[in-house]
XYZ file of C-alpha atoms in Angstrom:
713
model
C 0.297 -0.195 -0.253
C 1.222 3.555 -0.823
C 0.419 6.667 1.784
C -0.351 9.724 0.428
C 1.714 12.333 2.591
C 1.217 15.290 3.338
C 0.624 17.175 6.646
C -2.282 17.890 7.871
C -4.020 21.072 10.064
C -5.679 19.615 12.907
C -6.916 23.475 13.046
C -8.804 22.996 10.189
C -11.300 20.710 8.446
C -9.466 17.917 8.415
C -11.209 15.858 5.801
C -11.444 18.479 2.982
C -7.605 18.260 3.864
C -7.672 14.422 3.707
C -9.309 15.022 0.188
C -7.105 17.549 -1.039
C -3.545 15.452 -0.316
C -5.135 12.380 -2.147
C -5.807 14.393 -5.404
C -2.324 15.495 -5.220
C -1.566 11.871 -6.109
C -3.232 11.875 -9.340
C -2.370 15.082 -10.431
C 0.162 13.939 -13.535
C -2.934 12.172 -14.673
C -4.496 15.019 -15.478
C -4.376 15.585 -19.613
C -3.616 13.268 -22.568
C 0.556 13.668 -21.461
C -0.085 11.546 -18.584
C 3.310 10.778 -16.472
C 3.485 7.248 -15.818
C 3.617 5.613 -12.168
C 5.276 2.549 -10.805
C 3.494 0.367 -8.064
C 5.876 -1.832 -6.227
C 4.401 -4.404 -4.114
C 6.683 -5.590 -1.742
C 4.571 -8.715 -0.582
C 4.703 -10.393 -4.033
C 8.035 -8.249 -5.450
C 5.820 -7.452 -8.271
C 5.357 -4.143 -10.234
C 3.052 -2.551 -12.222
C 2.994 0.963 -14.755
C -0.638 2.486 -14.072
C -1.517 6.092 -16.059
C -5.469 5.921 -14.510
C -6.633 7.418 -11.437
C -8.421 4.128 -10.790
C -5.556 1.803 -10.667
C -3.746 4.713 -8.569
C -6.546 4.561 -5.496
C -6.440 0.793 -5.877
C -2.490 0.523 -5.026
C -3.461 3.453 -2.104
C -4.208 3.193 2.025
C -7.681 4.214 2.090
C -9.242 3.076 4.905
C -9.931 6.215 6.003
C -13.658 7.254 6.288
C -12.891 10.054 3.182
C -10.641 8.025 0.964
C -13.143 5.429 1.209
C -15.578 7.812 0.277
C -13.586 9.470 -2.811
C -12.866 5.780 -3.901
C -16.202 4.993 -4.208
C -17.278 8.045 -6.237
C -14.012 7.349 -8.938
C -15.277 3.269 -8.944
C -18.831 4.583 -9.616
C -17.638 7.231 -12.193
C -15.241 4.316 -13.834
C -17.986 1.844 -13.515
C -20.283 3.789 -15.657
C -18.556 5.671 -18.456
C -14.591 4.276 -18.155
C -13.372 7.782 -18.253
C -13.444 11.593 -16.844
C -11.942 10.016 -13.353
C -8.627 12.079 -13.878
C -10.758 15.313 -13.945
C -13.238 14.135 -10.873
C -9.956 13.507 -8.897
C -8.474 16.718 -10.018
C -11.383 18.705 -9.121
C -12.249 17.548 -5.923
C -9.022 18.616 -4.810
C -9.059 21.724 -6.171
C -13.006 22.477 -4.631
C -11.651 21.377 -0.890
C -9.157 23.904 -1.376
C -11.494 26.124 -2.266
C -13.918 25.072 0.578
C -11.704 25.810 2.650
C -10.358 29.070 1.999
C -14.792 30.091 2.232
C -14.027 28.363 5.447
C -11.225 30.625 6.147
C -12.694 33.542 5.240
C -15.289 33.279 7.938
C -18.445 31.861 5.018
C -21.103 30.155 6.394
C -21.331 25.796 5.715
C -25.413 26.575 4.101
C -23.770 29.487 1.958
C -20.727 27.485 0.919
C -23.212 24.031 -0.117
C -26.279 26.462 -2.017
C -23.589 28.587 -3.941
C -21.147 26.495 -4.790
C -23.993 24.276 -6.376
C -25.815 26.989 -8.112
C -22.576 28.043 -9.683
C -21.970 24.471 -10.784
C -25.424 24.259 -12.785
C -25.039 27.774 -13.831
C -21.762 26.422 -15.842
C -23.516 23.409 -17.161
C -26.277 25.186 -18.180
C -23.733 27.744 -19.824
C -21.458 25.187 -21.728
C -24.102 23.693 -24.315
C -23.294 26.409 -26.266
C -19.792 23.862 -27.106
C -21.406 20.956 -27.531
C -21.064 20.173 -31.625
C -23.918 17.838 -32.592
C -23.263 14.443 -34.606
C -25.686 13.018 -36.846
C -25.776 10.139 -39.464
C -22.403 9.572 -38.651
C -22.815 5.784 -40.484
C -24.868 6.963 -43.284
C -22.302 8.200 -45.447
C -18.865 6.519 -44.246
C -16.139 6.184 -45.965
C -14.643 3.233 -45.961
C -11.250 3.941 -47.802
C -10.408 6.730 -45.270
C -9.572 4.690 -41.558
C -8.024 6.124 -38.541
C -5.296 4.743 -39.126
C -4.551 5.810 -42.788
C -4.063 9.448 -41.427
C -1.008 10.562 -40.452
C -1.820 11.837 -36.655
C 0.009 14.504 -34.591
C 0.054 15.298 -30.863
C -1.935 16.372 -28.458
C -3.549 19.493 -28.673
C -5.281 22.163 -26.487
C -8.355 24.752 -27.185
C -6.584 26.324 -29.660
C -6.255 30.025 -27.623
C -4.685 28.091 -24.866
C -1.917 26.981 -26.966
C 1.553 28.386 -26.570
C 5.111 28.031 -28.981
C 6.548 24.814 -27.822
C 9.712 25.205 -26.430
C 11.542 21.714 -26.627
C 14.086 23.345 -24.037
C 11.095 23.886 -21.901
C 9.846 20.218 -21.941
C 9.727 18.560 -18.607
C 11.557 16.220 -18.220
C 9.056 13.376 -16.781
C 6.837 14.092 -20.132
C 9.772 13.406 -22.350
C 10.919 9.804 -20.439
C 7.418 8.943 -20.082
C 7.310 5.659 -21.679
C 4.082 4.876 -21.660
C 2.695 8.464 -23.201
C 0.881 8.344 -26.566
C 1.720 11.494 -27.657
C 5.737 10.933 -28.244
C 4.680 9.054 -31.263
C 2.495 9.279 -33.431
C 1.811 6.787 -36.837
C 1.152 6.904 -40.342
C -0.227 4.322 -42.608
C 2.612 2.499 -42.645
C 2.553 1.848 -39.033
C 6.008 3.518 -38.609
C 6.614 5.903 -35.739
C 7.394 9.117 -36.676
C 8.431 12.436 -34.149
C 5.292 14.737 -33.075
C 6.034 18.069 -34.978
C 4.278 19.636 -31.774
C 6.639 18.609 -29.710
C 9.796 18.246 -31.505
C 10.756 21.562 -33.522
C 13.650 22.755 -35.173
C 16.088 24.813 -33.137
C 15.461 27.948 -35.244
C 11.745 27.869 -33.937
C 12.472 27.172 -30.407
C 14.578 30.290 -30.977
C 11.714 32.022 -31.931
C 9.280 30.934 -29.974
C 11.799 31.905 -26.605
C 11.628 35.367 -27.719
C 8.050 35.560 -28.070
C 7.179 34.122 -24.731
C 9.720 37.334 -23.992
C 7.954 39.837 -25.305
C 4.309 40.532 -24.253
C 2.899 42.369 -27.162
C 3.476 39.599 -29.450
C 2.173 36.403 -27.225
C -1.561 37.090 -28.211
C -0.426 36.671 -32.033
C 1.375 33.590 -31.543
C -0.917 31.493 -28.955
C -3.206 31.761 -32.250
C -0.568 30.899 -34.953
C 0.829 28.052 -33.216
C -2.231 26.584 -33.322
C -3.585 24.256 -36.104
C -6.467 24.379 -38.194
C -9.641 22.144 -37.216
C -11.612 20.164 -39.968
C -14.984 21.208 -38.694
C -16.165 24.212 -39.890
C -17.994 27.211 -38.115
C -21.805 27.746 -39.208
C -22.994 29.586 -37.220
C -23.513 30.654 -32.928
C -25.806 32.408 -31.195
C -23.005 34.452 -29.516
C -22.473 36.426 -32.679
C -23.154 39.661 -33.308
C -24.100 41.157 -29.953
C -23.914 44.573 -28.814
C -22.054 45.945 -25.556
C -25.692 46.479 -24.328
C -26.936 43.185 -24.661
C -24.382 41.101 -22.380
C -26.009 39.549 -19.722
C -29.393 40.309 -17.580
C -30.151 39.386 -13.973
C -31.889 35.997 -13.377
C -33.926 35.486 -10.343
C -31.841 33.640 -7.879
C -28.697 36.510 -8.455
C -27.703 34.216 -11.803
C -27.058 35.612 -14.998
C -28.149 34.494 -18.292
C -26.929 35.141 -21.844
C -29.204 36.654 -24.411
C -28.513 37.554 -28.065
C -30.846 37.799 -30.980
C -28.401 36.615 -33.556
C -29.307 33.630 -35.626
C -27.562 30.320 -34.248
C -24.718 29.151 -35.746
C -23.053 25.643 -34.734
C -20.152 23.047 -34.833
C -20.858 19.811 -36.792
C -19.148 17.021 -37.198
C -20.731 14.261 -39.588
C -17.103 12.332 -40.293
C -16.099 8.926 -38.520
C -12.508 9.859 -38.140
C -12.718 13.171 -37.223
C -14.693 12.449 -34.044
C -12.293 9.626 -33.191
C -9.271 12.069 -33.604
C -10.687 14.447 -31.733
C -11.839 11.771 -29.182
C -8.390 10.123 -28.954
C -6.751 13.052 -27.185
C -3.233 12.058 -28.292
C -3.596 7.720 -27.974
C -3.650 7.927 -31.913
C -2.973 3.881 -31.423
C -6.037 2.676 -29.193
C -7.991 4.682 -30.934
C -7.062 3.111 -34.288
C -7.724 -0.457 -32.339
C -11.391 1.554 -31.718
C -11.585 2.361 -35.461
C -11.560 -1.426 -36.742
C -13.124 -2.358 -34.315
C -16.497 -0.420 -35.339
C -15.948 -0.855 -39.190
C -15.893 -4.660 -38.580
C -19.009 -4.454 -36.795
C -20.312 -2.129 -39.112
C -19.367 -4.353 -41.710
C -21.161 -6.917 -40.171
C -24.213 -5.389 -39.388
C -24.390 -4.225 -43.124
C -23.611 -7.412 -44.484
C -26.394 -9.290 -42.197
C -29.395 -6.632 -42.904
C -28.793 -6.666 -46.590
C -31.272 -4.162 -47.610
C -32.587 -3.205 -44.807
C -32.709 0.266 -43.625
C -32.424 -0.314 -39.908
C -29.693 2.242 -38.474
C -26.028 0.927 -37.002
C -25.860 1.040 -33.687
C -21.967 0.318 -32.123
C -22.355 -2.200 -29.771
C -19.363 -2.002 -27.016
C -20.896 -4.971 -25.158
C -19.828 -6.919 -27.980
C -16.157 -6.153 -28.113
C -13.593 -7.742 -25.909
C -9.998 -7.823 -25.030
C -7.210 -10.378 -25.123
C -4.575 -9.625 -23.443
C -0.964 -10.631 -24.613
C 1.588 -9.615 -22.124
C 5.643 -10.227 -23.466
C 4.491 -10.398 -27.081
C 5.157 -7.668 -29.617
C 3.029 -5.079 -30.193
C 3.545 -5.361 -33.936
C 0.574 -8.251 -33.206
C -1.745 -6.256 -31.678
C -4.935 -6.092 -34.302
C -8.638 -6.437 -34.006
C -10.603 -9.894 -35.177
C -14.163 -11.293 -35.485
C -14.658 -13.959 -33.284
C -13.874 -15.022 -29.773
C -9.650 -14.974 -29.105
C -8.675 -16.394 -25.777
C -5.786 -17.703 -23.836
C -5.601 -21.313 -22.972
C -3.003 -23.734 -22.004
C -0.216 -24.404 -24.258
C -0.790 -28.398 -23.303
C -3.763 -27.844 -25.315
C -1.984 -28.028 -28.525
C -2.019 -31.195 -30.424
C -5.990 -30.791 -29.142
C -6.643 -27.755 -31.702
C -4.631 -29.586 -33.996
C -7.469 -32.241 -34.627
C -10.561 -29.556 -34.003
C -9.095 -26.597 -36.250
C -10.003 -28.845 -39.319
C -13.964 -29.575 -38.316
C -16.837 -27.986 -38.122
C -17.650 -28.893 -33.720
C -20.543 -28.750 -31.634
C -21.093 -26.500 -28.743
C -22.688 -26.700 -25.246
C -23.016 -23.410 -22.853
C -23.075 -23.477 -19.476
C -24.238 -20.778 -17.556
C -22.745 -21.727 -13.788
C -20.011 -23.329 -12.898
C -18.966 -26.501 -14.123
C -18.410 -28.082 -10.667
C -19.759 -31.368 -8.963
C -20.635 -28.979 -5.848
C -22.014 -25.869 -7.621
C -25.913 -24.523 -6.621
C -27.447 -21.852 -8.785
C -27.946 -18.598 -6.531
C -30.864 -19.322 -4.263
C -30.744 -22.574 -4.389
C -31.936 -24.178 -1.145
C -30.696 -27.579 -0.006
C -32.972 -29.875 1.561
C -33.639 -30.163 5.622
C -34.371 -33.347 7.207
C -32.492 -35.939 4.263
C -30.061 -38.780 5.319
C -28.280 -40.616 2.518
C -28.124 -44.483 3.927
C -25.610 -46.931 1.517
C -27.594 -49.868 0.066
C -23.948 -51.781 0.409
C -21.454 -51.931 2.756
C -18.855 -52.557 -0.177
C -16.692 -49.662 -0.274
C -16.739 -47.757 -3.326
C -14.124 -47.970 -5.829
C -14.368 -43.987 -7.114
C -14.975 -41.230 -5.260
C -17.717 -38.460 -5.809
C -16.005 -36.027 -7.499
C -14.340 -38.783 -10.058
C -18.165 -40.503 -10.731
C -19.551 -36.881 -11.487
C -16.416 -36.040 -13.883
C -17.381 -39.346 -15.675
C -20.930 -38.633 -16.155
C -20.449 -34.963 -18.184
C -18.006 -36.942 -19.781
C -21.055 -39.983 -21.018
C -22.775 -36.347 -21.940
C -20.228 -34.631 -23.593
C -19.905 -38.201 -25.788
C -23.490 -39.072 -25.907
C -24.648 -35.684 -28.340
C -21.014 -35.927 -29.527
C -19.911 -32.042 -28.204
C -16.630 -31.289 -28.688
C -16.576 -27.656 -27.279
C -17.971 -26.626 -23.975
C -17.797 -22.592 -22.943
C -18.765 -21.801 -19.207
C -19.264 -18.583 -17.567
C -17.866 -19.985 -14.705
C -15.275 -21.787 -12.751
C -14.519 -25.480 -14.101
C -13.207 -28.840 -12.643
C -9.554 -28.461 -12.947
C -9.658 -33.421 -13.149
C -12.982 -32.377 -16.278
C -10.478 -30.078 -18.223
C -8.472 -32.726 -18.174
C -10.006 -35.813 -18.874
C -12.281 -34.051 -21.759
C -8.795 -33.015 -23.033
C -7.606 -36.318 -23.218
C -11.153 -37.753 -24.775
C -10.580 -34.601 -27.950
C -12.734 -31.781 -26.342
C -11.865 -28.328 -24.998
C -13.859 -26.854 -21.544
C -12.608 -22.940 -21.783
C -14.078 -21.361 -18.203
C -14.448 -17.962 -17.042
C -16.165 -16.661 -20.663
C -17.910 -13.692 -20.374
C -21.670 -13.366 -20.692
C -21.767 -11.509 -23.677
C -19.398 -14.140 -25.589
C -22.273 -17.156 -24.495
C -25.084 -14.808 -25.403
C -23.360 -14.626 -29.104
C -22.028 -18.049 -29.245
C -26.141 -18.724 -28.684
C -27.311 -16.709 -31.019
C -25.380 -17.559 -33.957
C -24.988 -21.523 -33.433
C -28.512 -21.919 -31.977
C -27.298 -23.399 -28.867
C -29.226 -22.816 -25.730
C -27.792 -21.875 -22.031
C -28.093 -24.192 -19.270
C -27.188 -23.796 -15.873
C -26.289 -28.043 -15.168
C -24.907 -30.382 -17.232
C -27.646 -32.614 -16.084
C -30.230 -30.054 -18.061
C -28.723 -30.502 -21.569
C -30.350 -32.105 -24.003
C -30.135 -31.998 -27.972
C -32.235 -29.351 -28.062
C -29.503 -27.399 -26.062
C -26.520 -28.509 -28.344
C -25.198 -25.803 -31.037
C -23.555 -26.572 -34.202
C -21.176 -24.826 -36.544
C -18.387 -23.376 -34.588
C -14.860 -23.866 -35.572
C -11.866 -23.409 -33.558
C -8.505 -22.734 -34.552
C -5.155 -21.443 -33.608
C -5.660 -17.414 -33.909
C -1.717 -16.912 -35.624
C 1.341 -17.845 -35.898
C 3.737 -16.387 -32.809
C 7.275 -17.126 -33.043
C 8.159 -20.475 -30.778
C 11.008 -18.419 -28.487
C 7.479 -16.156 -27.751
C 5.108 -19.207 -26.995
C 7.831 -20.614 -24.811
C 8.344 -17.742 -22.657
C 4.339 -16.856 -22.279
C 3.819 -20.470 -22.064
C 0.084 -20.194 -23.611
C -1.607 -20.748 -26.282
C -3.655 -17.991 -28.643
C -6.767 -19.668 -30.085
C -9.470 -18.086 -32.190
C -13.717 -19.566 -32.127
C -16.264 -18.218 -34.678
C -19.001 -19.324 -36.192
C -20.872 -17.898 -39.167
C -23.110 -14.445 -38.351
C -21.546 -13.614 -34.514
C -21.598 -10.903 -34.092
C -18.412 -10.509 -31.630
C -15.361 -8.591 -32.017
C -11.740 -9.870 -29.986
C -9.672 -6.913 -29.648
C -6.106 -8.188 -29.341
C -3.693 -6.267 -27.111
C -0.107 -6.896 -27.125
C 2.512 -5.402 -25.105
C 6.440 -6.622 -24.452
C 6.841 -5.131 -21.268
C 4.119 -6.789 -18.519
C 4.147 -4.100 -16.558
C 2.552 -2.158 -19.407
C -0.594 -4.000 -20.012
C -3.051 -3.321 -17.439
C -2.018 0.182 -18.544
C -2.758 -0.711 -22.164
C -6.092 -1.770 -21.748
C -6.898 0.697 -19.956
C -6.224 3.104 -22.519
C -7.777 1.262 -25.096
C -11.284 1.149 -22.857
C -11.417 4.492 -22.396
C -11.177 5.608 -26.054
C -13.853 3.128 -27.098
C -15.806 4.514 -24.330
C -15.432 8.624 -25.294
C -17.021 6.971 -29.119
C -19.269 5.149 -27.844
C -20.841 7.697 -25.487
C -20.407 10.729 -28.169
C -22.266 8.165 -31.028
C -25.155 7.859 -28.269
C -25.465 11.092 -27.348
C -25.379 12.652 -30.760
C -23.236 15.044 -29.419
C -20.153 16.309 -28.116
C -18.466 19.604 -26.737
C -15.362 21.502 -27.960
C -12.883 20.258 -26.341
C -8.743 20.576 -25.327
C -10.205 23.047 -22.108
C -12.969 24.962 -24.083
C -15.053 23.977 -21.765
C -13.398 24.585 -18.590
C -12.156 28.110 -20.074
C -16.032 29.012 -20.603
C -16.419 27.697 -16.910
C -14.113 29.891 -15.554
C -15.007 33.094 -17.561
C -18.330 32.428 -16.740
C -17.973 32.661 -12.757
C -15.817 34.914 -12.852
C -18.024 37.275 -14.424
C -20.953 35.505 -12.241
C -18.700 36.864 -9.258
C -18.184 40.578 -10.476
C -22.201 41.139 -10.727
C -22.636 39.623 -7.437
C -20.185 42.321 -5.980
C -21.415 44.809 -7.485
C -24.895 43.605 -5.339
C -22.974 43.026 -2.497
C -21.784 46.967 -2.586
C -25.618 47.800 -3.025
C -26.691 45.971 -0.483
C -23.910 47.181 2.380
C -24.669 50.805 1.025
C -28.076 50.496 2.935
C -27.429 48.050 5.022
C -27.494 50.239 8.127
C -30.679 51.761 7.310
C -31.897 48.512 7.666
C -30.078 46.781 10.412
C -32.653 43.875 10.757
C -32.484 42.598 7.333
C -28.663 41.218 7.786
C -29.587 38.021 7.752
C -31.607 37.955 4.899
C -28.443 39.567 2.802
C -25.791 37.587 3.693
C -26.378 35.275 0.443
C -25.526 38.371 -1.430
C -23.082 39.369 0.636
C -21.096 36.092 0.345
C -21.744 35.287 -3.448
C -18.871 36.915 -4.723
C -16.471 35.386 -2.171
C -17.439 31.691 -3.153
C -18.040 32.120 -6.498
C -14.492 33.053 -7.106
C -13.134 30.519 -4.620
C -14.900 27.708 -6.984
C -13.590 29.281 -10.290
C -10.183 29.333 -8.513
C -10.583 25.811 -8.745
C -11.440 26.046 -12.800
C -8.064 28.110 -12.757
C -6.431 25.563 -11.641
C -7.199 22.794 -13.444
C -6.357 24.315 -16.716
C -3.319 25.748 -15.608
C -2.549 22.407 -14.588
C -3.601 20.935 -17.841
C -1.358 23.159 -19.851
C 1.505 21.717 -17.652
C 1.264 18.854 -18.095
C 0.112 19.166 -21.544
C 4.168 20.817 -22.016
C 2.717 23.686 -23.516
C 3.729 25.988 -20.783
C 7.235 25.325 -18.563
C 5.365 26.346 -15.361
C 1.911 26.416 -14.007
C 2.560 30.215 -12.772
C 3.472 30.798 -16.794
C 0.427 28.394 -17.913
C -1.727 30.774 -15.190
C -0.316 33.955 -16.740
C -1.197 33.371 -19.962
C -4.915 31.709 -19.203
C -5.845 35.544 -17.022
C -4.508 37.121 -20.194
C -7.953 35.275 -22.152
C -10.111 35.850 -19.608
C -9.527 39.695 -20.117
C -10.014 39.183 -24.133
C -13.333 36.727 -23.062
C -13.982 39.639 -20.579
C -13.817 42.511 -23.297
C -15.585 40.571 -26.250
C -18.968 40.848 -24.030
C -19.484 36.914 -23.782
C -17.140 34.120 -23.382
C -18.821 31.317 -25.594
C -18.640 33.680 -28.444
C -14.603 34.659 -28.047
C -14.220 30.791 -28.074
C -16.250 29.896 -30.816
C -14.234 32.842 -32.641
C -11.110 31.952 -32.153
C -12.429 28.134 -33.362
C -13.972 30.149 -36.774
C -10.442 31.866 -37.500
C -8.516 29.381 -37.317
C -10.735 27.083 -39.503
C -10.521 30.469 -41.912
C -6.971 30.233 -41.649
C -6.194 33.193 -41.365
C -3.712 33.064 -37.915
C -1.635 29.961 -39.791
C 0.974 32.373 -41.376
C 3.960 30.735 -38.467
C 3.176 27.162 -38.770
C 5.248 25.341 -40.639
C 3.951 24.053 -44.277
C 5.221 20.594 -43.725
C 3.075 20.331 -40.390
C 0.030 18.308 -41.111
C -3.261 19.771 -39.596
C -5.085 18.885 -36.214
C -8.714 18.311 -36.073
C -10.557 19.795 -33.244
C -10.609 18.087 -30.015
C -13.554 16.882 -28.645
C -15.035 16.011 -25.020
C -17.655 14.068 -24.301
C -21.319 15.428 -22.527
C -22.466 13.277 -19.950
C -19.097 11.935 -18.795
C -17.909 15.178 -18.365
C -20.379 16.447 -16.182
C -21.306 13.954 -14.209
C -17.523 13.704 -13.247
C -18.101 17.498 -12.563
C -21.447 16.997 -10.099
C -19.380 14.287 -8.600
C -16.643 16.003 -7.388
C -18.820 18.598 -5.847
C -20.741 16.224 -4.324
C -18.073 14.081 -2.576
C -16.775 17.877 -1.736
C -19.306 19.088 -0.102
C -20.523 16.000 1.545
C -17.167 15.141 3.529
C -17.892 19.406 4.465
C -21.367 18.884 5.478
C -20.435 15.640 7.709
C -17.279 17.086 9.445
C -18.813 20.355 9.467
C -17.170 20.790 13.176
C -14.153 22.395 12.241
C -10.973 21.915 15.288
C -10.323 25.250 16.392
C -10.556 24.637 20.356
C -13.486 26.575 20.176
C -16.517 25.234 20.945
C -19.452 25.213 17.953
C -21.398 27.557 19.701
C -18.618 29.511 20.267
C -17.778 29.907 16.646
C -21.130 30.528 15.626
C -21.203 33.054 18.147
C -17.567 34.497 16.899
C -19.094 33.833 12.995
C -21.873 36.831 14.132
C -19.935 39.025 15.592
C -17.275 39.421 12.619
C -20.580 39.575 11.002
C -21.929 42.803 12.272
C -18.723 45.014 12.520
C -18.152 44.068 8.354
């Protein structure tokens, strides 16, 4: 177990400090360029390379109540969406610090909870303007244009948040990150080439240094360094706005944007563009996702024929087969079910591969003592031996012989079991030229049931001729060098039948410590695409959404501050109403603290992506753009306008002609906003359940002190 070390000040809110401490351990996982961590198991003397929050928390000591709440929130996010955990963990820390700051400034806990909740809800409403609709993306899919067929560049941020990269300012841990997908790009031939974003000529680096040192040219360089986007800005409701029509008040003191301009939006109708925007620099994983989607699309088109049923990406019919110790060149996508068996089955597979075999499906364990869930053993039953003759065989052996007789009777050579399988049964079946495979996913079982006609049963005693499927083929997956097979000591086989709706993604890695991280990255990309297609919308990514939240909250805070000054100016004339006006007095403070969390998020994102040499430098860049966004009259129109300018090619003069264009960066909508909600909900839960701050004073004394301080404002 790894301890999250940080000095806890017991005179302040302990729970919020613990959240900040846990959050700091995953800071380097934010953004597309992740600095991996080695976790060493002292008991097993094994190590694993991790680059995700989920794997990190599995290795941390989370025995405290706060740690368990954090782990539950992260696990729920991961189990539901398979993405957004890094954002969740970082915002938990950032907003914990924000809540601590509010407490330090004397803001009542009830107001912190209400204003932060309303502020986040207002942000989620505001970022709707940055959604990109996706419609009928499979209606005009180009089979000749694939993700792997495009030369892709490294990671990218929101256009106006990018600054010229300087090789001399790259963080050492980014360049040494063996698991970072952004340092290598792939062209059609699959040969790795250097990313033009992270590796630039020395002359250009010197020019970038001079630009950074010259504030007059900083803003131009920010735009010039960004690449063209493929999406075309058609219309936006935030354009053509006058200064007098910027903001109006909502009933609860928050603001709403209004404009009379015709709505304008981005559109994404190309699968490859969508995949590249959602890859977030991990092009190798998204290439496999693209191949799996196209294979499903091809199978669906073949089965439907002239039917016009819309294609739906079914992620439940995609599986991974991990082969540690195998070169990465063996990674691929194949139809059917690919799995590993003992190398002792080599002879058996050779005999089965040239003939169609019959199959049965067992949905429970295939063991003598297995009973289905809910089984109640009959009571008050005693078994008496009819003969005193000593039995020659044990009950296990008798059961094994019975199973074998059933398989012989129905001429079954392949058994797929969802649960565990008796080792003795596997051994006997192998000698009888029958293959038994356990721990098979339920969706795999269902796919074989649909394609082969087999019926799943709970017990071997339920098998009859109507439960047996046919037409299944078993063969070796592909030729792997003998030295590799001897090293991994497993055999990879493929099981398929005609018309099966099943795709297996084979993931390989020469370093076993990287295998888990590689599988996690694949599923992250797969679920990003799945939810984008399911919701038919995405966000403009690369920090654009978070930047809009930051600027929106700052404007809300300024408006609340103006209202606060107005309340304070008339407060002495009606001192009995001070409790009713406390919300207006503290609203600006809480909103600024909440916005500071977004500021920290963007600073860390830019720093981790190697766009800035320090978080302080990133903060300065963000502050400059915040001022520009505020001056423009609407932060959302500022963001959309910058994207539009880049798409039109106006600010591309400073980019080398040899650099390929990068498509827009996209984020999925619901998983992102749910990560925000879970992060804030966790912070507010800890804030309220551990609300008695240890200051050496009782709760009554604290309240009276807060009241006294408020009366002398």
